[in-house]
Each structure stands twice: as C-alpha cells, then as structure tokens.
Amino acid sequence: MDAEVAVVGNGVAGYSCAARLARHGIRPLLIGRGLPVDRPPLTKNALAAGTLRLLADEARLDSLGIDRLDGMVDDADLDARRLVVGETEIEAAAIVLATGLAYRPPRIPGMDVAHVNANPRGMERLVLALAGGPKRVVVIGAGLIGTETGATLATAGHDVTALDVLPRPLDRLHDPLPALAAEALAATGARFVGGAQITELRRVGDDDLVTVCWEDGELVAEVVVAATGGRPFAPPGLGIDAAELPLAVGVDLRVAGFDRVHAVGDLILAPHARFGPIRFPHWDTAIATGERAADAIAAIDGELDRLPHWWTDIGPHTFAEVGWADAAVEWADEDGLHVGRDAAGEVVAALVADDPRRLRAARALVGS
Ligand SMILES: Cc1cc2nc3c(=O)[nH]c(=O)nc-3n(C[C@H](O)[C@H](O)[C@H](O)COP(=O)(O)OP(=O)(O)OC[C@H]3O[C@@H](n4cnc5c(N)ncnc54)[C@H](O)[C@@H]3O)c2cc1C
C-alpha cells in the first residue's frame, strides 16, 4: 500500500496533522487503533459520562479526505519510509510520528490490578469497574491526570482518596498551583494523602477488594487508578532508542538524520520560536506541532510561535497558564493574574484561575 503521508498515531497531534494535510490537498493515511479520540475528556466529562469523545468519526474523516488504517505500527524502516501494520506494508513518501506518551504504572507488586484512564481503552475499562453505585476509589498519583480524575470521580459520588509521594497535589508545578489544586480537590469531597510511597497492592480475600499499602499506612479500595505519569513513547520496531526521547526536531518538525520523517506532539521537544526546544506535553501544543508539520510537508514556511498554553479542570475549577513557566525566576500577583518573569524581568508566563476571560489578557501580557 502506498501513502502520500503516513501519520503514525491517531491521537491529538496525529489527527490535527492529518486534518491540516488534507486541507493542503495532501491525502494522509492516519494509522492507529480505532477512531481518533480526544484526551482531555478522559479525566473530565468523558469519564463522568462514560463515553469517549471522538475527534472525528468515519464520515468526518471521509469528508475531510483522510484515509485510515486501524492497527498499530509494529515494525518500520524509517530510512526507506516503510511501515508495517500487522500484515500490511506501507510505502510512504513522508512519515509523521505522533505516538505520544506511554502511561505505564511503576513496577510495584500487585500494581497490575490498577486502572489507567489516560488512554481510551483504559478509561472504558475504568468506567465498567465503577458501574453499580458509589465505590471506594484510590487514585495513585496526584499530578494533572490523577488530581482531575480524583475530582471527577468524587463529584460523581465515589469515595475518593488520592495518594502521592509528594506533599501536595500538583506539587511538581510552581506555586500557587499546588495550594489551588489541594483546595479544589478537597471541595469535591476527595481526600488527599501526601508522602505516600506505595509499596504494594494486595487483593483482600476472594472479594474484588484491594489493599493499597505505603510505608506508614494502608487503605482498602474497590477500584484503584494509577495516574503515575507518562513517558514519550516510540514503538520498539521503529528503531528509535528510548534514550533519544523526547525526540529533538528541527523548526520544520523533521527528525534529525532522516529524510522526510517528522515528529509531533508529546513525543518531541517542541522547537518553540521563543522558548524552545521545550518539553510541553499539552493539548494546544500537540495541535500546533501537528499543524506545523503538515505545513512543512506542504512546503509552507513558518515556525512554531503560538504561545504555549495548558489548562486543568479540577472539579468546577479551571486553572490555565500561558507561556513557559520554567523560564520564570520570580512570580507576583499583578492585577489578578499570577505573572512569572525571567531573570531579565521579561514576562514569560501568566496563570489564570477560574476566569477564562482573563486568558486573553494573559496572552497579551506574555506575548508583548
Ligand atoms: C487523560 C489526559 C488528560 C489531558 N488533559 C489535558 C488538559 O486538560 N489540558 C491540556 O492542556 N492537556 C491535557 N492533556 C494533554 C494532551 O491531551 C496531550 O498533550 C495530547 O493528547 C498529545 O497528543 P499526541 O498526539 O502527542 O499523543 P496522544 O494524544 O496520546 O496520541 C498518541 C496516539 O498514538 C497511538 N500510538 C502509539 N503507538 C502507536 C503505534 N505503534 N502505531 C499506531 N499508533 C500508535 C496511541 O494509541 C495514541 O492514540 C491530557 C492528556 C491526557 C492523557
């Protein structure tokens, strides 16, 4: 089978790239399992409603002019731009790698009973396990995915405890985000236990109960969710060394050392015109890199200059940030915005709490 452009991975970045290629009159082949599914709803309204939110259904893909191959790439020769999906071999004029992150829980005894809702199949399995009335739920990991999941499940009436080895939810992010997250999570009725280094998960008798153990505590749960983070993932058959991830790419999102092979989304260090290369595994950058790669393939000049942006929804609260917080050395409240400045005093990031209308002001401030 021949393809003008084969896009490996049908998540957010892969789909945005395919849609933009189609708009440029280039017919992409989007490869991945099932239909393209959006990711943020997996911890929010899709989890609450129990149904996935598609980025596009079959009819929409058809009308856009996107071909689809349902399966996973398990072997490839990137130099020859050849891919293997089961029994199908694809020769592509160009390839876009969009395989995102893998969300594998750490190797802790008994952890295999834990659910992972960061991917569509995992979320569907979790929804089945939660059916039939309120459950005692333990969420291991209180980063963005764990905190959102805990808040959504507590809001739906489950008895939720979120555990983390760190002292506060979102503790890897800058202040005041951890304090805001702790308040927002508590307001949903979920409990949080910090300093909990999980040692073991043990089944209790013949029931479907699990004891989650850490150094100085334990909790019995009916459902355990592992939200311990993700790592950039390239299928082993691609011949890309895990030590090279996230992948470094040029301004045209091309992977160094390969001809006409691009990479996008969470898999890469985004080559941002002002802040890059940056590791920024968030929805808006997945779309921006997908679109930029499509433009580059269509020989349209440009650079990745959209300001980085991410948001989180914890229960009814939304916290959104524009810019690149890692560049900030000091933060201050300025007229209701939490503003980060770099060593030269330049505004590099702004955090907006619960006021989406301020996002425009935040963009203007960081962009000015
Ligand atoms: C649960 C969740 C909630 C999120 N919430 C937010 C949010 O609130 N705000 C925000 O800013 N960002 C959020 N994000 C981040 C954002 O969704 C990601 O940055 C974005 O999805 C990354 O896009 P991607 O295409 O690189 O990866 P993904 O969207 O993860 O897609 C990668 C795809 O590649 C496929 N794949 C992997 N290997 C192969 C293979 N061998 N062959 C074919 N296909 C393959 C995978 O199955 C997957 O479908 C969230 C992410 C998750 C997981």
mmCIF file of C-alpha atoms in Angstrom, residues 5-365:
data_model
loop_
_atom_site.group_PDB
_atom_site.id
_atom_site.type_symbol
_atom_site.label_atom_id
_atom_site.label_comp_id
_atom_site.label_asym_id
_atom_site.label_seq_id
_atom_site.Cartn_x
_atom_site.Cartn_y
_atom_site.Cartn_z
ATOM 1 C CA VAL A 5 1.965 10.867 4.115
ATOM 2 C CA ALA A 6 1.624 8.151 6.765
ATOM 3 C CA VAL A 7 0.776 9.549 10.202
ATOM 4 C CA VAL A 8 1.692 7.054 12.934
ATOM 5 C CA GLY A 9 -0.614 7.623 15.914
ATOM 6 C CA ASN A 10 -4.216 8.826 15.797
ATOM 7 C CA GLY A 11 -4.345 10.938 18.941
ATOM 8 C CA VAL A 12 -4.491 14.718 19.200
ATOM 9 C CA ALA A 13 -1.312 15.633 17.302
ATOM 10 C CA GLY A 14 -1.665 12.907 14.654
ATOM 11 C CA TYR A 15 -5.257 13.876 13.890
ATOM 12 C CA SER A 16 -4.509 17.621 13.777
ATOM 13 C CA CYS A 17 -1.635 16.935 11.381
ATOM 14 C CA ALA A 18 -3.803 14.718 9.154
ATOM 15 C CA ALA A 19 -6.635 17.273 9.069
ATOM 16 C CA ARG A 20 -4.233 20.066 8.105
ATOM 17 C CA LEU A 21 -2.548 17.920 5.426
ATOM 18 C CA ALA A 22 -5.973 17.188 3.934
ATOM 19 C CA ARG A 23 -6.720 20.923 3.902
ATOM 20 C CA HIS A 24 -3.495 21.396 1.905
ATOM 21 C CA GLY A 25 -4.754 18.829 -0.633
ATOM 22 C CA ILE A 26 -2.379 16.107 0.572
ATOM 23 C CA ARG A 27 -4.088 12.785 1.310
ATOM 24 C CA PRO A 28 -2.841 11.388 4.643
ATOM 25 C CA LEU A 29 -3.094 7.849 5.949
ATOM 26 C CA LEU A 30 -3.864 8.046 9.666
ATOM 27 C CA ILE A 31 -2.677 4.909 11.472
ATOM 28 C CA GLY A 32 -3.846 3.881 14.925
ATOM 29 C CA ARG A 33 -6.273 1.699 16.804
ATOM 30 C CA GLY A 34 -9.927 2.684 16.397
ATOM 31 C CA LEU A 35 -11.140 6.191 15.644
ATOM 32 C CA PRO A 36 -9.247 9.280 16.828
ATOM 33 C CA VAL A 37 -10.221 10.063 20.416
ATOM 34 C CA ASP A 38 -9.621 13.306 22.308
ATOM 35 C CA ARG A 39 -7.576 13.047 25.506
ATOM 36 C CA PRO A 40 -8.535 15.797 27.998
ATOM 37 C CA PRO A 41 -12.130 14.468 28.364
ATOM 38 C CA LEU A 42 -10.739 11.105 29.613
ATOM 39 C CA THR A 43 -10.280 12.674 33.053
ATOM 40 C CA LYS A 44 -13.252 15.028 32.821
ATOM 41 C CA ASN A 45 -16.643 14.826 31.065
ATOM 42 C CA ALA A 46 -15.982 11.591 29.130
ATOM 43 C CA LEU A 47 -15.102 9.853 32.398
ATOM 44 C CA ALA A 48 -18.174 11.358 34.094
ATOM 45 C CA ALA A 49 -20.470 10.382 31.193
ATOM 46 C CA GLY A 50 -18.787 7.042 30.480
ATOM 47 C CA THR A 51 -18.380 7.685 26.746
ATOM 48 C CA LEU A 52 -15.326 8.655 24.718
ATOM 49 C CA ARG A 53 -15.248 11.909 22.777
ATOM 50 C CA LEU A 54 -14.140 11.357 19.188
ATOM 51 C CA LEU A 55 -12.057 13.900 17.330
ATOM 52 C CA ALA A 56 -13.716 12.672 14.136
ATOM 53 C CA ASP A 57 -15.935 9.768 13.157
ATOM 54 C CA GLU A 58 -15.672 7.681 9.991
ATOM 55 C CA ALA A 59 -17.909 10.037 7.971
ATOM 56 C CA ARG A 60 -15.948 13.110 9.042
ATOM 57 C CA LEU A 61 -12.604 11.501 8.142
ATOM 58 C CA ASP A 62 -14.053 10.591 4.791
ATOM 59 C CA SER A 63 -15.370 14.065 4.105
ATOM 60 C CA LEU A 64 -12.016 15.596 5.059
ATOM 61 C CA GLY A 65 -10.133 13.222 2.750
ATOM 62 C CA ILE A 66 -8.235 11.331 5.452
ATOM 63 C CA ASP A 67 -7.603 7.611 4.914
ATOM 64 C CA ARG A 68 -7.489 5.437 7.998
ATOM 65 C CA LEU A 69 -5.707 2.212 8.878
ATOM 66 C CA ASP A 70 -6.974 0.533 12.049
ATOM 67 C CA GLY A 71 -3.954 -1.021 13.728
ATOM 68 C CA MET A 72 -0.609 -0.376 15.353
ATOM 69 C CA VAL A 73 2.707 0.087 13.573
ATOM 70 C CA ASP A 74 4.866 -2.743 14.874
ATOM 71 C CA ASP A 75 7.816 -2.547 12.532
ATOM 72 C CA ALA A 76 9.396 0.072 10.307
ATOM 73 C CA ASP A 77 12.362 1.096 8.217
ATOM 74 C CA LEU A 78 12.346 4.856 8.610
ATOM 75 C CA ASP A 79 15.256 5.344 6.193
ATOM 76 C CA ALA A 80 13.232 3.637 3.456
ATOM 77 C CA ARG A 81 9.964 5.171 4.797
ATOM 78 C CA ARG A 82 8.390 1.750 5.086
ATOM 79 C CA LEU A 83 5.937 0.808 7.846
ATOM 80 C CA VAL A 84 4.394 -2.491 8.888
ATOM 81 C CA VAL A 85 0.926 -2.750 10.466
ATOM 82 C CA GLY A 86 0.075 -6.412 11.002
ATOM 83 C CA GLU A 87 0.012 -7.952 7.521
ATOM 84 C CA THR A 88 0.006 -4.591 5.745
ATOM 85 C CA GLU A 89 3.155 -2.945 4.444
ATOM 86 C CA ILE A 90 3.067 0.769 3.682
ATOM 87 C CA GLU A 91 5.463 2.724 1.484
ATOM 88 C CA ALA A 92 5.119 6.398 2.323
ATOM 89 C CA ALA A 93 6.512 9.493 0.630
ATOM 90 C CA ALA A 94 6.660 11.099 4.098
ATOM 91 C CA ILE A 95 6.073 9.895 7.650
ATOM 92 C CA VAL A 96 4.839 11.767 10.723
ATOM 93 C CA LEU A 97 5.458 10.123 14.103
ATOM 94 C CA ALA A 98 2.729 11.005 16.626
ATOM 95 C CA THR A 99 2.849 8.213 19.184
ATOM 96 C CA GLY A 100 2.606 10.428 22.293
ATOM 97 C CA LEU A 101 3.318 9.135 25.781
ATOM 98 C CA ALA A 102 3.004 5.658 27.295
ATOM 99 C CA TYR A 103 1.285 5.647 30.692
ATOM 100 C CA ARG A 104 2.788 2.543 32.309
ATOM 101 C CA PRO A 105 2.463 2.306 36.100
ATOM 102 C CA PRO A 106 5.678 1.646 38.051
ATOM 103 C CA ARG A 107 6.665 -1.947 38.788
ATOM 104 C CA ILE A 108 5.274 -2.295 42.304
ATOM 105 C CA PRO A 109 3.959 -5.671 43.500
ATOM 106 C CA GLY A 110 0.238 -6.013 42.736
ATOM 107 C CA MET A 111 0.087 -2.825 40.614
ATOM 108 C CA ASP A 112 -1.365 -4.814 37.690
ATOM 109 C CA VAL A 113 -4.833 -4.526 39.289
ATOM 110 C CA ALA A 114 -4.780 -0.740 38.899
ATOM 111 C CA HIS A 115 -6.714 1.001 36.109
ATOM 112 C CA VAL A 116 -5.121 3.549 33.783
ATOM 113 C CA ASN A 117 -7.611 6.043 32.345
ATOM 114 C CA ALA A 118 -5.096 8.130 30.361
ATOM 115 C CA ASN A 119 -5.914 6.163 27.205
ATOM 116 C CA PRO A 120 -9.336 5.440 25.656
ATOM 117 C CA ARG A 121 -9.466 1.697 26.308
ATOM 118 C CA GLY A 122 -8.284 2.163 29.868
ATOM 119 C CA MET A 123 -10.966 4.771 30.512
ATOM 120 C CA GLU A 124 -13.659 2.454 29.172
ATOM 121 C CA ARG A 125 -12.440 -0.339 31.458
ATOM 122 C CA LEU A 126 -12.418 2.009 34.441
ATOM 123 C CA VAL A 127 -15.990 3.113 33.687
ATOM 124 C CA LEU A 128 -17.098 -0.563 33.721
ATOM 125 C CA ALA A 129 -15.359 -1.134 37.071
ATOM 126 C CA LEU A 130 -17.112 1.910 38.553
ATOM 127 C CA ALA A 131 -20.593 0.793 37.477
ATOM 128 C CA GLY A 132 -23.231 -0.150 40.035
ATOM 129 C CA GLY A 133 -23.097 2.553 42.655
ATOM 130 C CA PRO A 134 -20.541 4.599 44.571
ATOM 131 C CA LYS A 135 -17.196 2.851 45.038
ATOM 132 C CA ARG A 136 -14.220 3.306 47.314
ATOM 133 C CA VAL A 137 -11.570 4.567 44.904
ATOM 134 C CA VAL A 138 -7.853 5.117 45.477
ATOM 135 C CA VAL A 139 -6.040 7.230 42.882
ATOM 136 C CA ILE A 140 -2.273 6.728 42.973
ATOM 137 C CA GLY A 141 -0.536 9.882 41.786
ATOM 138 C CA ALA A 142 -1.821 13.436 42.151
ATOM 139 C CA GLY A 143 -0.327 15.112 39.103
ATOM 140 C CA LEU A 144 -2.628 16.648 36.496
ATOM 141 C CA ILE A 145 -4.278 13.366 35.439
ATOM 142 C CA GLY A 146 -4.672 11.947 38.969
ATOM 143 C CA THR A 147 -5.982 15.171 40.506
ATOM 144 C CA GLU A 148 -8.529 15.681 37.712
ATOM 145 C CA THR A 149 -9.600 12.024 37.865
ATOM 146 C CA GLY A 150 -9.992 12.123 41.653
ATOM 147 C CA ALA A 151 -12.066 15.318 41.436
ATOM 148 C CA THR A 152 -14.310 13.957 38.660
ATOM 149 C CA LEU A 153 -14.954 10.685 40.499
ATOM 150 C CA ALA A 154 -15.596 12.392 43.847
ATOM 151 C CA THR A 155 -18.027 14.784 42.131
ATOM 152 C CA ALA A 156 -19.817 11.717 40.718
ATOM 153 C CA GLY A 157 -20.329 10.451 44.281
ATOM 154 C CA HIS A 158 -17.451 7.991 44.684
ATOM 155 C CA ASP A 159 -15.454 7.885 47.907
ATOM 156 C CA VAL A 160 -12.063 9.019 46.632
ATOM 157 C CA THR A 161 -8.609 9.180 48.200
ATOM 158 C CA ALA A 162 -5.707 10.481 46.137
ATOM 159 C CA LEU A 163 -2.226 9.403 47.243
ATOM 160 C CA ASP A 164 1.099 10.863 46.240
ATOM 161 C CA VAL A 165 4.672 10.557 47.416
ATOM 162 C CA LEU A 166 4.865 14.371 47.211
ATOM 163 C CA PRO A 167 3.291 16.502 49.954
ATOM 164 C CA ARG A 168 0.660 18.277 47.809
ATOM 165 C CA PRO A 169 -1.337 17.651 44.629
ATOM 166 C CA LEU A 170 0.407 19.146 41.543
ATOM 167 C CA ASP A 171 3.498 19.577 43.711
ATOM 168 C CA ARG A 172 5.811 19.486 40.670
ATOM 169 C CA LEU A 173 4.219 22.712 39.398
ATOM 170 C CA HIS A 174 5.011 26.203 40.654
ATOM 171 C CA ASP A 175 3.154 27.984 43.453
ATOM 172 C CA PRO A 176 0.309 28.731 43.935
ATOM 173 C CA LEU A 177 -0.870 25.787 41.755
ATOM 174 C CA PRO A 178 -0.382 23.046 44.406
ATOM 175 C CA ALA A 179 -2.367 25.008 47.022
ATOM 176 C CA LEU A 180 -5.103 25.845 44.486
ATOM 177 C CA ALA A 181 -5.277 22.187 43.433
ATOM 178 C CA ALA A 182 -5.464 20.971 47.048
ATOM 179 C CA GLU A 183 -8.369 23.334 47.746
ATOM 180 C CA ALA A 184 -10.192 22.432 44.529
ATOM 181 C CA LEU A 185 -9.759 18.691 45.147
ATOM 182 C CA ALA A 186 -10.934 18.942 48.761
ATOM 183 C CA ALA A 187 -14.012 20.906 47.641
ATOM 184 C CA THR A 188 -15.146 17.877 45.616
ATOM 185 C CA GLY A 189 -15.049 15.723 48.760
ATOM 186 C CA ALA A 190 -11.911 13.789 47.743
ATOM 187 C CA ARG A 191 -9.230 13.226 50.386
ATOM 188 C CA PHE A 192 -5.524 13.650 49.727
ATOM 189 C CA VAL A 193 -2.663 11.837 51.474
ATOM 190 C CA GLY A 194 0.836 13.103 50.750
ATOM 191 C CA GLY A 195 4.178 11.434 51.481
ATOM 192 C CA ALA A 196 2.719 8.044 50.498
ATOM 193 C CA GLN A 197 5.352 5.941 48.725
ATOM 194 C CA ILE A 198 3.346 2.912 47.557
ATOM 195 C CA THR A 199 4.990 -0.396 48.451
ATOM 196 C CA GLU A 200 2.386 -2.985 47.456
ATOM 197 C CA LEU A 201 -1.200 -3.605 46.294
ATOM 198 C CA ARG A 202 -2.767 -6.729 47.826
ATOM 199 C CA ARG A 203 -6.035 -8.444 46.970
ATOM 200 C CA VAL A 204 -8.274 -8.947 50.033
ATOM 201 C CA GLY A 205 -9.725 -12.490 50.188
ATOM 202 C CA ASP A 206 -11.940 -13.532 47.291
ATOM 203 C CA ASP A 207 -13.687 -10.165 47.039
ATOM 204 C CA ASP A 208 -12.738 -7.584 44.482
ATOM 205 C CA LEU A 209 -11.140 -5.514 47.212
ATOM 206 C CA VAL A 210 -7.554 -4.297 47.129
ATOM 207 C CA THR A 211 -5.389 -3.040 49.973
ATOM 208 C CA VAL A 212 -3.097 -0.259 48.845
ATOM 209 C CA CYS A 213 -0.047 -0.156 51.127
ATOM 210 C CA TRP A 214 2.538 2.516 51.680
ATOM 211 C CA GLU A 215 5.263 2.840 54.311
ATOM 212 C CA ASP A 216 3.096 4.045 57.191
ATOM 213 C CA GLY A 217 -0.435 3.429 56.018
ATOM 214 C CA GLU A 218 -2.869 1.359 54.027
ATOM 215 C CA LEU A 219 -6.321 1.733 52.526
ATOM 216 C CA VAL A 220 -8.851 -0.738 51.190
ATOM 217 C CA ALA A 221 -10.384 0.134 47.818
ATOM 218 C CA GLU A 222 -12.812 -1.405 45.341
ATOM 219 C CA VAL A 223 -11.180 0.426 42.432
ATOM 220 C CA VAL A 224 -7.563 1.597 42.144
ATOM 221 C CA VAL A 225 -6.445 4.060 39.467
ATOM 222 C CA ALA A 226 -2.767 4.502 38.599
ATOM 223 C CA ALA A 227 -2.048 8.048 37.464
ATOM 224 C CA THR A 228 1.692 7.941 37.800
ATOM 225 C CA GLY A 229 2.576 9.893 34.673
ATOM 226 C CA GLY A 230 3.653 9.168 31.124
ATOM 227 C CA ARG A 231 6.877 8.901 29.157
ATOM 228 C CA PRO A 232 7.453 9.683 25.485
ATOM 229 C CA PHE A 233 6.909 6.512 23.525
ATOM 230 C CA ALA A 234 8.191 5.287 20.178
ATOM 231 C CA PRO A 235 7.235 1.705 19.231
ATOM 232 C CA PRO A 236 10.340 -0.518 19.526
ATOM 233 C CA GLY A 237 10.097 -1.585 15.860
ATOM 234 C CA LEU A 238 10.866 1.989 14.761
ATOM 235 C CA GLY A 239 14.483 1.592 15.841
ATOM 236 C CA ILE A 240 14.461 4.798 17.906
ATOM 237 C CA ASP A 241 16.455 4.467 21.122
ATOM 238 C CA ALA A 242 14.405 5.284 24.256
ATOM 239 C CA ALA A 243 17.342 7.421 25.432
ATOM 240 C CA GLU A 244 16.694 9.748 22.464
ATOM 241 C CA LEU A 245 13.179 10.575 23.729
ATOM 242 C CA PRO A 246 11.655 13.112 23.745
ATOM 243 C CA LEU A 247 12.831 13.493 20.161
ATOM 244 C CA ALA A 248 14.738 16.597 19.134
ATOM 245 C CA VAL A 249 13.328 18.025 15.894
ATOM 246 C CA GLY A 250 14.105 20.971 13.639
ATOM 247 C CA VAL A 251 11.875 24.019 13.022
ATOM 248 C CA ASP A 252 10.118 22.016 10.315
ATOM 249 C CA LEU A 253 9.496 19.259 12.897
ATOM 250 C CA ARG A 254 11.788 16.955 10.940
ATOM 251 C CA VAL A 255 13.625 14.228 12.850
ATOM 252 C CA ALA A 256 17.390 14.709 12.514
ATOM 253 C CA GLY A 257 19.098 12.034 10.465
ATOM 254 C CA PHE A 258 16.024 11.057 8.439
ATOM 255 C CA ASP A 259 14.716 12.348 5.166
ATOM 256 C CA ARG A 260 11.002 13.305 5.170
ATOM 257 C CA VAL A 261 10.334 11.884 8.645
ATOM 258 C CA HIS A 262 8.652 14.347 11.023
ATOM 259 C CA ALA A 263 7.536 14.017 14.644
ATOM 260 C CA VAL A 264 4.876 15.907 16.599
ATOM 261 C CA GLY A 265 3.004 16.118 19.912
ATOM 262 C CA ASP A 266 4.092 14.714 23.256
ATOM 263 C CA LEU A 267 6.806 12.636 21.599
ATOM 264 C CA ILE A 268 9.031 15.651 20.908
ATOM 265 C CA LEU A 269 10.839 18.593 22.395
ATOM 266 C CA ALA A 270 8.763 21.343 20.766
ATOM 267 C CA PRO A 271 11.004 23.769 18.848
ATOM 268 C CA HIS A 272 9.253 26.895 20.066
ATOM 269 C CA ALA A 273 10.373 30.079 18.325
ATOM 270 C CA ARG A 274 10.753 31.995 21.599
ATOM 271 C CA PHE A 275 11.193 29.379 24.346
ATOM 272 C CA GLY A 276 12.157 26.174 22.587
ATOM 273 C CA PRO A 277 13.174 23.460 22.487
ATOM 274 C CA ILE A 278 10.732 22.747 25.313
ATOM 275 C CA ARG A 279 9.085 19.657 26.744
ATOM 276 C CA PHE A 280 5.440 20.746 26.797
ATOM 277 C CA PRO A 281 3.112 17.716 26.695
ATOM 278 C CA HIS A 282 -0.181 19.569 26.449
ATOM 279 C CA TRP A 283 -3.182 19.633 24.106
ATOM 280 C CA ASP A 284 -2.662 23.001 22.412
ATOM 281 C CA THR A 285 0.978 22.255 21.588
ATOM 282 C CA ALA A 286 0.001 18.824 20.245
ATOM 283 C CA ILE A 287 -2.306 20.596 17.794
ATOM 284 C CA ALA A 288 0.193 23.347 16.978
ATOM 285 C CA THR A 289 3.035 20.890 16.261
ATOM 286 C CA GLY A 290 0.746 18.651 14.191
ATOM 287 C CA GLU A 291 -0.316 21.617 12.086
ATOM 288 C CA ARG A 292 3.225 22.958 11.771
ATOM 289 C CA ALA A 293 4.494 19.577 10.496
ATOM 290 C CA ALA A 294 1.691 19.491 7.935
ATOM 291 C CA ASP A 295 2.635 22.989 6.758
ATOM 292 C CA ALA A 296 6.287 21.979 6.477
ATOM 293 C CA ILE A 297 5.352 18.914 4.417
ATOM 294 C CA ALA A 298 3.299 21.208 2.164
ATOM 295 C CA ALA A 299 6.427 23.386 1.804
ATOM 296 C CA ILE A 300 4.843 26.297 3.690
ATOM 297 C CA ASP A 301 7.457 28.266 5.638
ATOM 298 C CA GLY A 302 6.870 29.132 9.253
ATOM 299 C CA GLU A 303 7.824 28.439 12.817
ATOM 300 C CA LEU A 304 6.165 27.269 15.994
ATOM 301 C CA ASP A 305 5.380 30.634 17.516
ATOM 302 C CA ARG A 306 1.949 30.128 19.140
ATOM 303 C CA LEU A 307 2.357 30.854 22.851
ATOM 304 C CA PRO A 308 2.414 27.641 24.891
ATOM 305 C CA HIS A 309 -0.881 27.134 26.712
ATOM 306 C CA TRP A 310 -2.246 24.460 29.029
ATOM 307 C CA TRP A 311 -5.167 24.161 31.401
ATOM 308 C CA THR A 312 -6.517 21.825 34.032
ATOM 309 C CA ASP A 313 -10.068 21.285 35.309
ATOM 310 C CA ILE A 314 -10.297 20.130 38.933
ATOM 311 C CA GLY A 315 -13.977 19.722 39.712
ATOM 312 C CA PRO A 316 -15.597 23.037 38.807
ATOM 313 C CA HIS A 317 -12.278 24.937 38.910
ATOM 314 C CA THR A 318 -10.171 25.714 35.858
ATOM 315 C CA PHE A 319 -6.570 26.839 36.056
ATOM 316 C CA ALA A 320 -4.944 27.913 32.811
ATOM 317 C CA GLU A 321 -1.454 29.083 32.002
ATOM 318 C CA VAL A 322 0.064 30.848 29.021
ATOM 319 C CA GLY A 323 3.806 30.926 28.354
ATOM 320 C CA TRP A 324 6.749 28.910 29.618
ATOM 321 C CA ALA A 325 6.767 28.760 33.413
ATOM 322 C CA ASP A 326 10.173 27.036 33.596
ATOM 323 C CA ALA A 327 11.791 30.261 32.378
ATOM 324 C CA ALA A 328 10.351 32.249 35.296
ATOM 325 C CA VAL A 329 12.586 33.079 38.255
ATOM 326 C CA GLU A 330 10.031 35.154 40.147
ATOM 327 C CA TRP A 331 6.263 35.265 40.368
ATOM 328 C CA ALA A 332 3.931 38.006 41.549
ATOM 329 C CA ASP A 333 0.239 38.794 41.598
ATOM 330 C CA GLU A 334 -0.424 41.548 39.113
ATOM 331 C CA ASP A 335 -3.972 42.741 38.814
ATOM 332 C CA GLY A 336 -5.473 39.290 39.438
ATOM 333 C CA LEU A 337 -3.028 37.427 37.198
ATOM 334 C CA HIS A 338 -0.151 35.381 38.609
ATOM 335 C CA VAL A 339 2.737 36.564 36.485
ATOM 336 C CA GLY A 340 6.160 34.934 36.058
ATOM 337 C CA ARG A 341 9.205 36.923 34.928
ATOM 338 C CA ASP A 342 12.595 35.702 33.787
ATOM 339 C CA ALA A 343 15.985 36.945 35.018
ATOM 340 C CA ALA A 344 15.789 39.921 32.635
ATOM 341 C CA GLY A 345 12.395 40.956 34.081
ATOM 342 C CA GLU A 346 10.513 39.885 30.961
ATOM 343 C CA VAL A 347 7.070 38.319 31.407
ATOM 344 C CA VAL A 348 7.365 34.647 30.376
ATOM 345 C CA ALA A 349 4.203 33.099 31.852
ATOM 346 C CA ALA A 350 0.850 34.041 33.360
ATOM 347 C CA LEU A 351 -1.543 31.867 35.346
ATOM 348 C CA VAL A 352 -5.291 32.463 35.309
ATOM 349 C CA ALA A 353 -7.502 30.927 37.997
ATOM 350 C CA ASP A 354 -11.196 30.390 37.281
ATOM 351 C CA ASP A 355 -11.597 33.310 34.926
ATOM 352 C CA PRO A 356 -11.353 32.278 31.265
ATOM 353 C CA ARG A 357 -11.988 35.870 30.165
ATOM 354 C CA ARG A 358 -8.579 36.826 31.601
ATOM 355 C CA LEU A 359 -6.830 34.397 29.258
ATOM 356 C CA ARG A 360 -6.782 36.999 26.512
ATOM 357 C CA ALA A 361 -5.114 39.495 28.872
ATOM 358 C CA ALA A 362 -2.612 36.804 29.900
ATOM 359 C CA ARG A 363 -1.772 36.125 26.252
ATOM 360 C CA ALA A 364 -1.319 39.814 25.552
ATOM 361 C CA LEU A 365 0.945 40.246 28.577
#
